Tab-separated table of C-alpha atoms in Angstrom:
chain	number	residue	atom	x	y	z
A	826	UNK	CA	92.183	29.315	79.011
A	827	UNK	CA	89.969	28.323	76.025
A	828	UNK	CA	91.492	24.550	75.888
A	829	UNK	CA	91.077	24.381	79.704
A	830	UNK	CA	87.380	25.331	79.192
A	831	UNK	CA	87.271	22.459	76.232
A	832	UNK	CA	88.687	20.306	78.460
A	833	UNK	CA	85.902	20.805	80.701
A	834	UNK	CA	83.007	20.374	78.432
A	835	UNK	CA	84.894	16.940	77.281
A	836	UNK	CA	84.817	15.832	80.727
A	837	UNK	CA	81.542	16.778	81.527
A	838	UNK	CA	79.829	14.960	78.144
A	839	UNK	CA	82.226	11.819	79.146
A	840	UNK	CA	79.810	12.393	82.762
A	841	UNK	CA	77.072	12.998	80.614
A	842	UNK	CA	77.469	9.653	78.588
A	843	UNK	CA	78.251	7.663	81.622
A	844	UNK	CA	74.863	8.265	83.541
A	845	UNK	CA	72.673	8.633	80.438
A	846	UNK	CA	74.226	5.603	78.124
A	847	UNK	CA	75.361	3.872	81.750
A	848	UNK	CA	71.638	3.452	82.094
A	849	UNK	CA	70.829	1.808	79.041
A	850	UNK	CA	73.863	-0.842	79.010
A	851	UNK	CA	72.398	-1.415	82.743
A	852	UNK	CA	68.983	-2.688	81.496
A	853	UNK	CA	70.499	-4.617	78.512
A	854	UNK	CA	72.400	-5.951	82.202
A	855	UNK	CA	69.601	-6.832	83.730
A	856	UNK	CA	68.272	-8.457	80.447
A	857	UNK	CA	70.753	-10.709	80.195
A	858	UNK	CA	70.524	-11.466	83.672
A	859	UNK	CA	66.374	-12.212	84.042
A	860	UNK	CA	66.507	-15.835	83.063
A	861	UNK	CA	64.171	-17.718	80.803
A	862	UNK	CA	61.533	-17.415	78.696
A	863	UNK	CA	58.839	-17.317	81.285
A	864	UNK	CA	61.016	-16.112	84.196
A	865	UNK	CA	62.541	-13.091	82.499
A	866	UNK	CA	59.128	-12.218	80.515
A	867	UNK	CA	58.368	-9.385	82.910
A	868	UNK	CA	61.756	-8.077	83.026
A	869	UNK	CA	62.148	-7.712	79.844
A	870	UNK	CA	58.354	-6.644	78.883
A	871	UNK	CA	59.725	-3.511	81.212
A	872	UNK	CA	62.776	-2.907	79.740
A	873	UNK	CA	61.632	-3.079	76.044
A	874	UNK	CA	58.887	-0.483	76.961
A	875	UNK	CA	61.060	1.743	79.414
A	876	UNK	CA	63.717	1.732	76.819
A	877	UNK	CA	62.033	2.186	73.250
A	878	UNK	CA	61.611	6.123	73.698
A	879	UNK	CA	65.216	7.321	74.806
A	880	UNK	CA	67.447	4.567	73.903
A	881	UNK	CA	68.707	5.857	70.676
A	882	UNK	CA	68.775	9.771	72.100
A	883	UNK	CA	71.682	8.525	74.866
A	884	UNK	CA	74.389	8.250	72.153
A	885	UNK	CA	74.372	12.142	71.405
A	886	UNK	CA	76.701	12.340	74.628
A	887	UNK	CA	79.194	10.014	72.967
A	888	UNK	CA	79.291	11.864	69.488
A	889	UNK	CA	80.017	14.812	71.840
A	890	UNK	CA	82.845	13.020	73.395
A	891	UNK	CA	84.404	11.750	69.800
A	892	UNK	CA	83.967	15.626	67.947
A	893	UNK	CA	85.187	17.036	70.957
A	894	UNK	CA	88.718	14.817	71.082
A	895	UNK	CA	89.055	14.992	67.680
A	896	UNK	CA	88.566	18.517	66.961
A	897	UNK	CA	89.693	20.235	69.993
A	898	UNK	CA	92.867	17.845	71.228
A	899	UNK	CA	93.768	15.801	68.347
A	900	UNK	CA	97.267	14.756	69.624
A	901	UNK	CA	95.054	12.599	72.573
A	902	UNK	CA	92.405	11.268	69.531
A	903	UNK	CA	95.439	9.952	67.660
A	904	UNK	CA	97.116	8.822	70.503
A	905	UNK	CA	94.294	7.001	72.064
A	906	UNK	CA	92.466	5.317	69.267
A	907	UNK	CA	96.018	3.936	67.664
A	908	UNK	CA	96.997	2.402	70.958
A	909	UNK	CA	93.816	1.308	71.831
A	910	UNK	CA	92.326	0.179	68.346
A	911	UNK	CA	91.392	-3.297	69.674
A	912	UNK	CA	89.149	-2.528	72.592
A	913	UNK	CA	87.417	0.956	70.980
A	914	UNK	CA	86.812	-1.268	67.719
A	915	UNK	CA	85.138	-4.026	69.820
A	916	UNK	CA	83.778	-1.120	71.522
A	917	UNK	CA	82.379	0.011	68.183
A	918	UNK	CA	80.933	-3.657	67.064
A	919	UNK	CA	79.172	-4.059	70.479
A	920	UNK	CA	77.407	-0.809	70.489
A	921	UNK	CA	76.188	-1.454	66.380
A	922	UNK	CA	75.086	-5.148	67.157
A	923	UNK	CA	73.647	-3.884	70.531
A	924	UNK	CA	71.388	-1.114	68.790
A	925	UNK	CA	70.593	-4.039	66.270
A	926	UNK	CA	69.522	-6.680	68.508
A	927	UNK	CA	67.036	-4.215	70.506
A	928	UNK	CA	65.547	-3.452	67.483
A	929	UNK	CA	64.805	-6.262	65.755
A	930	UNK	CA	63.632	-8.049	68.768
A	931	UNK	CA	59.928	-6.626	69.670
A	932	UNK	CA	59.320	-7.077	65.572
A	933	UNK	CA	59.916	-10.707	65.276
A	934	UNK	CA	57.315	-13.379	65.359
A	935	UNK	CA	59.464	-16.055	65.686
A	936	UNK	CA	60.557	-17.330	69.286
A	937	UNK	CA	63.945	-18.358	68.027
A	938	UNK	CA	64.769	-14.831	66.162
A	939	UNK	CA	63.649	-13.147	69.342
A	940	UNK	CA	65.683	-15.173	71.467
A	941	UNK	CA	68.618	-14.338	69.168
A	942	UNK	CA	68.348	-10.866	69.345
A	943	UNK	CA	67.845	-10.603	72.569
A	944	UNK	CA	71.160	-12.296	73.399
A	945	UNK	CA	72.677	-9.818	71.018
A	946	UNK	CA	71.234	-7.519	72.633
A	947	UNK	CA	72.009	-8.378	76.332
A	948	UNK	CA	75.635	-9.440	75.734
A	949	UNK	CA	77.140	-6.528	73.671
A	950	UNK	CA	75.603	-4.464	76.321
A	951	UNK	CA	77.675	-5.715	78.628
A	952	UNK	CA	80.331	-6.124	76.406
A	953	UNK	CA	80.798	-2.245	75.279
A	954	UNK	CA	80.983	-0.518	78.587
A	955	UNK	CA	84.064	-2.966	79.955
A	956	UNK	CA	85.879	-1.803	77.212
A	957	UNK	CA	84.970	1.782	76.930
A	958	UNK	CA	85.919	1.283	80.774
A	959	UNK	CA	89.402	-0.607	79.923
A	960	UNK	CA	90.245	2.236	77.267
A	961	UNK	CA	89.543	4.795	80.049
A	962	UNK	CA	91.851	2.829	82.254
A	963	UNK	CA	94.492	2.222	80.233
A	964	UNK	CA	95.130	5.699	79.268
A	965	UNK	CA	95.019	6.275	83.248
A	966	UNK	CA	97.578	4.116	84.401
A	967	UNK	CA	99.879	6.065	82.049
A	968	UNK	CA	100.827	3.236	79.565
A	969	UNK	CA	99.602	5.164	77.000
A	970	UNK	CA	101.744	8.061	75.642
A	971	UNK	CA	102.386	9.777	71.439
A	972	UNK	CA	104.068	7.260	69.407
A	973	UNK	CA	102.777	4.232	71.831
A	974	UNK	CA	102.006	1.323	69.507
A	975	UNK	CA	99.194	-1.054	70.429
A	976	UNK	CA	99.596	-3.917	72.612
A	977	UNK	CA	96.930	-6.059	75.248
A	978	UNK	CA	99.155	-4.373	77.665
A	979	UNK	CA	97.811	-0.955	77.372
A	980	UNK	CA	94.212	-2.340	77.940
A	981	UNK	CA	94.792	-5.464	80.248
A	982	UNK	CA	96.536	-3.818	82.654
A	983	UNK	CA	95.330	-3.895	86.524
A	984	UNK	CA	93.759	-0.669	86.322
A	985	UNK	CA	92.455	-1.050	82.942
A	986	UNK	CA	90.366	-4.482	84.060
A	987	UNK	CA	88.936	-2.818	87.142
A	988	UNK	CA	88.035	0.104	85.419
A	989	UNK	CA	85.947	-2.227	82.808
A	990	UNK	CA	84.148	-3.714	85.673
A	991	UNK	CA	83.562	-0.708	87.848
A	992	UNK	CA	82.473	0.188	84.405
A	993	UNK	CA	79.614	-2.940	83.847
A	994	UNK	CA	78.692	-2.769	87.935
A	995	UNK	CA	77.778	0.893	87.350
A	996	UNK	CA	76.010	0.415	84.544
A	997	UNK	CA	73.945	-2.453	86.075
A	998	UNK	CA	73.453	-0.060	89.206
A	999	UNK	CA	71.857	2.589	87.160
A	1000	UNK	CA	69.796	0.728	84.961
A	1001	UNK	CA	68.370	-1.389	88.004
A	1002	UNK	CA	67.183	2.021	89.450
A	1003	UNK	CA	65.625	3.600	86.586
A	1004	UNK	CA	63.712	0.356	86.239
A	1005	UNK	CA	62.489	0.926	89.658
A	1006	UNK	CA	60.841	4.180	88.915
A	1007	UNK	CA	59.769	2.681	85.341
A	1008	UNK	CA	58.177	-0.266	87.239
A	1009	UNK	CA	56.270	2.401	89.265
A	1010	UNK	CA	55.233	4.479	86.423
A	1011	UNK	CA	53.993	0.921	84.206
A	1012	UNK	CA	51.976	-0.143	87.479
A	1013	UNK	CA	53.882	-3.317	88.430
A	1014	UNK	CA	54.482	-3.378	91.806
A	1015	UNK	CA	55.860	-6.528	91.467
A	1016	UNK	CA	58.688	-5.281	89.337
A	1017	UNK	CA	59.273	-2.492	91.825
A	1018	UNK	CA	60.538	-5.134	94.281
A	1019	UNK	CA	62.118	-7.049	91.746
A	1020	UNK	CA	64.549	-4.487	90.448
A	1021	UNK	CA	65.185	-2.444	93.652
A	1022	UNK	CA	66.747	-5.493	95.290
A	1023	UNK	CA	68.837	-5.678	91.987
A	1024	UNK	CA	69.778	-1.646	93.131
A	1025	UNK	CA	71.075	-2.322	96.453
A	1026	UNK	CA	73.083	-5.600	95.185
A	1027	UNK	CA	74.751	-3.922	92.468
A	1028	UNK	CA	75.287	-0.183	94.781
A	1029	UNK	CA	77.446	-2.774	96.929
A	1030	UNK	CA	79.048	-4.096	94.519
A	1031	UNK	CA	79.902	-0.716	92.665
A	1032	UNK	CA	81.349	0.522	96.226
A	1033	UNK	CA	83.263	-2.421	97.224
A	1034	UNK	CA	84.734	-2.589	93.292
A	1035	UNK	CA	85.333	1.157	93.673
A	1036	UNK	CA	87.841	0.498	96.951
A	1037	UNK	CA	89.279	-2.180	95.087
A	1038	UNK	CA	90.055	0.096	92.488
A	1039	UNK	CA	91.486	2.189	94.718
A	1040	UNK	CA	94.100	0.025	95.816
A	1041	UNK	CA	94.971	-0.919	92.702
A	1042	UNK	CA	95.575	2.699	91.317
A	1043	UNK	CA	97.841	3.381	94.362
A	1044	UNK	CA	100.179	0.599	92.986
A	1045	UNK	CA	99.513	0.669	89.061
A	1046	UNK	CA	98.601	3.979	88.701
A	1047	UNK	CA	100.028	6.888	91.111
A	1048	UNK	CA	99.492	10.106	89.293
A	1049	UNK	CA	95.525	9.119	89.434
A	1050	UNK	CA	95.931	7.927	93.643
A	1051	UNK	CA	97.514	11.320	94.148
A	1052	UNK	CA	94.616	13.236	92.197
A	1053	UNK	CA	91.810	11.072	94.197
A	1054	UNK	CA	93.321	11.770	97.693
A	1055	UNK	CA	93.847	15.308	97.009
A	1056	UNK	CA	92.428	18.642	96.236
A	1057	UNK	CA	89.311	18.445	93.779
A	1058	UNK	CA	90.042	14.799	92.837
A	1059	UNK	CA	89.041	13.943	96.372
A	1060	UNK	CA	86.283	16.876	97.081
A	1061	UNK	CA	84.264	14.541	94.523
A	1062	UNK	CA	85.352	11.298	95.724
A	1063	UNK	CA	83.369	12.399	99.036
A	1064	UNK	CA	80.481	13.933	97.137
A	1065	UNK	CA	80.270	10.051	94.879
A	1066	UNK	CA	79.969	8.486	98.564
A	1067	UNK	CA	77.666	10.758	100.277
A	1068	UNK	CA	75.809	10.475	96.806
A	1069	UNK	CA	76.065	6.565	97.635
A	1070	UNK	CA	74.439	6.837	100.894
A	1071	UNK	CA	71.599	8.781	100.259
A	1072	UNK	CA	71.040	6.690	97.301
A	1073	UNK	CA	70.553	3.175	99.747
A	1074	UNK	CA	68.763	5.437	102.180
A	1075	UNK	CA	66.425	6.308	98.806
A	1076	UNK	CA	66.364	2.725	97.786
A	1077	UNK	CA	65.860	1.294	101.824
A	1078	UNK	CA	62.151	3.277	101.746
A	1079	UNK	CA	59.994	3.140	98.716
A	1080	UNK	CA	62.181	4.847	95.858
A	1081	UNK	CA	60.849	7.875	94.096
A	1082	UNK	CA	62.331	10.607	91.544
A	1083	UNK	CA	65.107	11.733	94.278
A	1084	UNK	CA	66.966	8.536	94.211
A	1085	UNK	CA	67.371	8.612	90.350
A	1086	UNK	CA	68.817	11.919	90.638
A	1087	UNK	CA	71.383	10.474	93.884
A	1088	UNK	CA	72.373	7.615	91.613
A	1089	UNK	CA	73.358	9.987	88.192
A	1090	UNK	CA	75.030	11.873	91.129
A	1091	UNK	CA	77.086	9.124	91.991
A	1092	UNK	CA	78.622	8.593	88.841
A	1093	UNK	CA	78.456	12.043	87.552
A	1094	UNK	CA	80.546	12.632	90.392
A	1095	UNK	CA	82.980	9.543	90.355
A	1096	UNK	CA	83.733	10.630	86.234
A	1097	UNK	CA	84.320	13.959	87.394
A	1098	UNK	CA	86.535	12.824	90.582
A	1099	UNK	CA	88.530	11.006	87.622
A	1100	UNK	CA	89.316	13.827	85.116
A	1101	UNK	CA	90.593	15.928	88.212
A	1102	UNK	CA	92.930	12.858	89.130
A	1103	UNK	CA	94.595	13.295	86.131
A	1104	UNK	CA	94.787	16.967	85.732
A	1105	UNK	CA	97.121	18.708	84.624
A	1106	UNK	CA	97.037	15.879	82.207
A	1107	UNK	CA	94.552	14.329	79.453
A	1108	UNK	CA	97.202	11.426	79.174
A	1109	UNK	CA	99.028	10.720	82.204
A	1110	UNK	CA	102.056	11.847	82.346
A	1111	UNK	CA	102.887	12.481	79.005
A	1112	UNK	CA	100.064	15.013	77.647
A	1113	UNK	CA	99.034	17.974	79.212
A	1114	UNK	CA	95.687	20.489	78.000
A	1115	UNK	CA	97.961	22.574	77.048
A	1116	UNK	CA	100.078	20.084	75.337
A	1117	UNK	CA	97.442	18.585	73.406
A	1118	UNK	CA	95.571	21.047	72.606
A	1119	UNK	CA	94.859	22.167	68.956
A	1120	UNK	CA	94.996	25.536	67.069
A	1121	UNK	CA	94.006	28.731	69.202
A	1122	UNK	CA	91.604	30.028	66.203
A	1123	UNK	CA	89.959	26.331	65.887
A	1124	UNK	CA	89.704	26.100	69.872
A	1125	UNK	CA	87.589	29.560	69.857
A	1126	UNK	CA	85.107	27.889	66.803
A	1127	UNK	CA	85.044	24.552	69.042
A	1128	UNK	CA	83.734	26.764	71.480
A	1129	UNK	CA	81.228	28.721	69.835
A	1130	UNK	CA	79.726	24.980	67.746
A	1131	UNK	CA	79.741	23.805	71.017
A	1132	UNK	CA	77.753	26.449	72.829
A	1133	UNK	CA	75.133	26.742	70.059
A	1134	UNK	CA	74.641	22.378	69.622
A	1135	UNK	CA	74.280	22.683	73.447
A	1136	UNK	CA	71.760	25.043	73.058
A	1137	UNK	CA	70.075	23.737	70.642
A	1138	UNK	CA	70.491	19.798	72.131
A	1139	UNK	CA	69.720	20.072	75.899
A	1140	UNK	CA	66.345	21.556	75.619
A	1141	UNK	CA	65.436	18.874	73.149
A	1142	UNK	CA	66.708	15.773	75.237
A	1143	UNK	CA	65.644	17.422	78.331
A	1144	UNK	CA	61.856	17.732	77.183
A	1145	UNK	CA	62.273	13.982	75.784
A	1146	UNK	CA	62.887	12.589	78.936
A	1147	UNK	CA	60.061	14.830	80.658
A	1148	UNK	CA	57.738	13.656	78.109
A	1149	UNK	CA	59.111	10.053	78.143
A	1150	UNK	CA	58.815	10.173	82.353
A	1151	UNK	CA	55.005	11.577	82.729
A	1152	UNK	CA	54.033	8.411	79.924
A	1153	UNK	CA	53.665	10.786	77.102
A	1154	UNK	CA	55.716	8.900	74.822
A	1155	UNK	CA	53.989	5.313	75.025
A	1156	UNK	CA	53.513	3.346	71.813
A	1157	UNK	CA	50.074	2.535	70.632
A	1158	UNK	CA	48.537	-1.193	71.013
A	1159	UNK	CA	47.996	-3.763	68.148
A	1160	UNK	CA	44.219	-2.751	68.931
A	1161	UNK	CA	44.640	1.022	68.825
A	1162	UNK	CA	46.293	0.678	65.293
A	1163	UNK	CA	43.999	-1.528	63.890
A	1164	UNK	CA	41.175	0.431	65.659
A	1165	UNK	CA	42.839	3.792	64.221
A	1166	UNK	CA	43.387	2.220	60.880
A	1167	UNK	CA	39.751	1.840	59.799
A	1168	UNK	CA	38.464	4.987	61.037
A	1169	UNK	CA	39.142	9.096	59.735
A	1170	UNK	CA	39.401	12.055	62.519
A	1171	UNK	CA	35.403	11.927	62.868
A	1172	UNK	CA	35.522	8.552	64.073
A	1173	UNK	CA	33.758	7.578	60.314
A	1174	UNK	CA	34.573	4.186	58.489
A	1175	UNK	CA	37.384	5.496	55.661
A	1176	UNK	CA	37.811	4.242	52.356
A	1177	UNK	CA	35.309	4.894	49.027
């Protein structure tokens, strides 16, 4: 019972890490994507100062995922990470260089450094979700089992590739509609436009990659086709698609809070449709919860940490992302630090 509820949680932070790390790789996307110097400079003025407040905070979700695996089902940690070393490591690189290139962008003077950032930047963070997405697919097409040694197979696989680019679409698809709302909150209508267009294109493409997908896991990957087409595998499959319509029904009329909540919905829902595929499983066919699951006594303790970090972490990254969605959270001007520099709390000149 307690490594079923573990299980759970796991899945759930995987969901959580999707929609709230999906959205960031989505706007280094769209980055990458906004053309030159002059043509991009609005896209990316928006998604340096939509960004900057919550970027960093996303990650939690994915050292949730890794102490999770590790503590609670070792057996699938080992087994993943030494068959899949190669994509998880590049996995690793792109997600350090990605951080990197964000933040040593805004800071340089130099049109050259910030043009080699940026492309840091905007390539790893396209680069780290296909093979976080690859990883995920390769252990779902069962080619991944205890004593598997590494090989391109495990992670090249028909399933694993169209997991990697449902994975980037999705991505993209989020992070173009959070920069709709952010384009509304900054007050540039033009940008509004701009990156609801972007929504719609990549929503199609997400669904059409999605029944791609579909017929690829019905001939690479069974055990998941059985889990989507039946019993709670498919009750969320139908919830990611009505999610899907109301979101280009949201995105059709002038786009408010609601259709950010549709869009996490539709891959909250998808990640979740996934996990039940595979149950009984956490490694199709080989390891089952049960199977994989570690010590009864450290289970119980895995549960209790994990209660009181939730506790302790929701709150926090809830009220960061009220605060960072009402414009609490912007970053002072050149002019209000200067301004602030020279003056004390009375609004005196400081100094002897």
């Amino acid at each position: 019972m307690t490594a079923d509820l573990i299980a759970v949680v796991l899945l759930l932070a995987v969901a959580a890490y999707a929609c709230a790390g999906g959205t960031d790789y989505g706007a280094g996307f769209w980055d990458l994507t906004a053309g030159g110097t002059e043509r991009g400079r609005r896209p990316r003025w928006l998604i340096d100062h939509a960004m900057a407040p919550v970027w960093e905070v996303n990650n939690v979700w994915l050292i949730f995922v890794l102490v999770i695996m590790w503590t609670g089902f070792p057996t699938v940690f080992q087994t993943v990470f030494s068959a899949m070393w190669l994509p998880l490591a590049l996995a690793a690189m792109g997600l350090v260089l990605r951080g990197a290139g964000f933040a040593f962008r805004k800071p340089s003077r130099r049109l050259v450094d910030r043009r080699l950032y940026g492309a840091v930047f905007a390539v790893a963070s396209v680069v780290t979700p296909f093979f976080l997405g690859a990883t995920v697919g390769g252990v779902a097409s069962g080619r991944v089992a205890p004593g598997t040694e590494a090989s391109a197979d495990a992670w090249s696989n028909p399933t694993a590739l169209m997991f990697g680019l449902v994975a980037i679409a999705t991505t993209a698809f989020l992070g173009a509609v959070f920069l709709t709302g952010d384009a509304r909150r900054f007050d540039a209508p033009d940008l509004v436009g701009y990156f609801r267009r972007r929504a719609l294109s990549s929503l199609a493409v997400v669904t059409a990659l999605a029944v791609i997908t579909g017929f690829v896991t019905h001939e690479d990957s069974p055990h998941v086709w059985h889990g989507l087409t039946h019993g709670l595998g498919l009750l969320f499959v139908v919830v990611a698609g009505v999610a899907t319509l109301a979101t280009a029904l949201l995105l059709l009329r002038t786009p408010g809070t609601w259709v950010r909540v549709t869009a996490v919905g539709v891959v909250a829902s998808a990640v979740i449709a996934w996990g039940m595929a595979q149950r009984p499983y956490l490694v199709p066919t080989s390891l089952t919860v049960a199977e994989a699951a570690g010590a009864p006594a450290t289970l119980t303790w895995l549960a209790v940490v994990t209660l009181v970090a939730l506790v302790l972490v929701v709150p926090a990254v809830v009220l960061l992302y009220w605060l960072d969605t009402h414009g609490e959270l912007e970053e002072l001007t050149d002019a209000e630090l200067r301004g602030g520099s020279g003056t004390d709390g009375d609004g005196a000149a400081s100094g002897g």
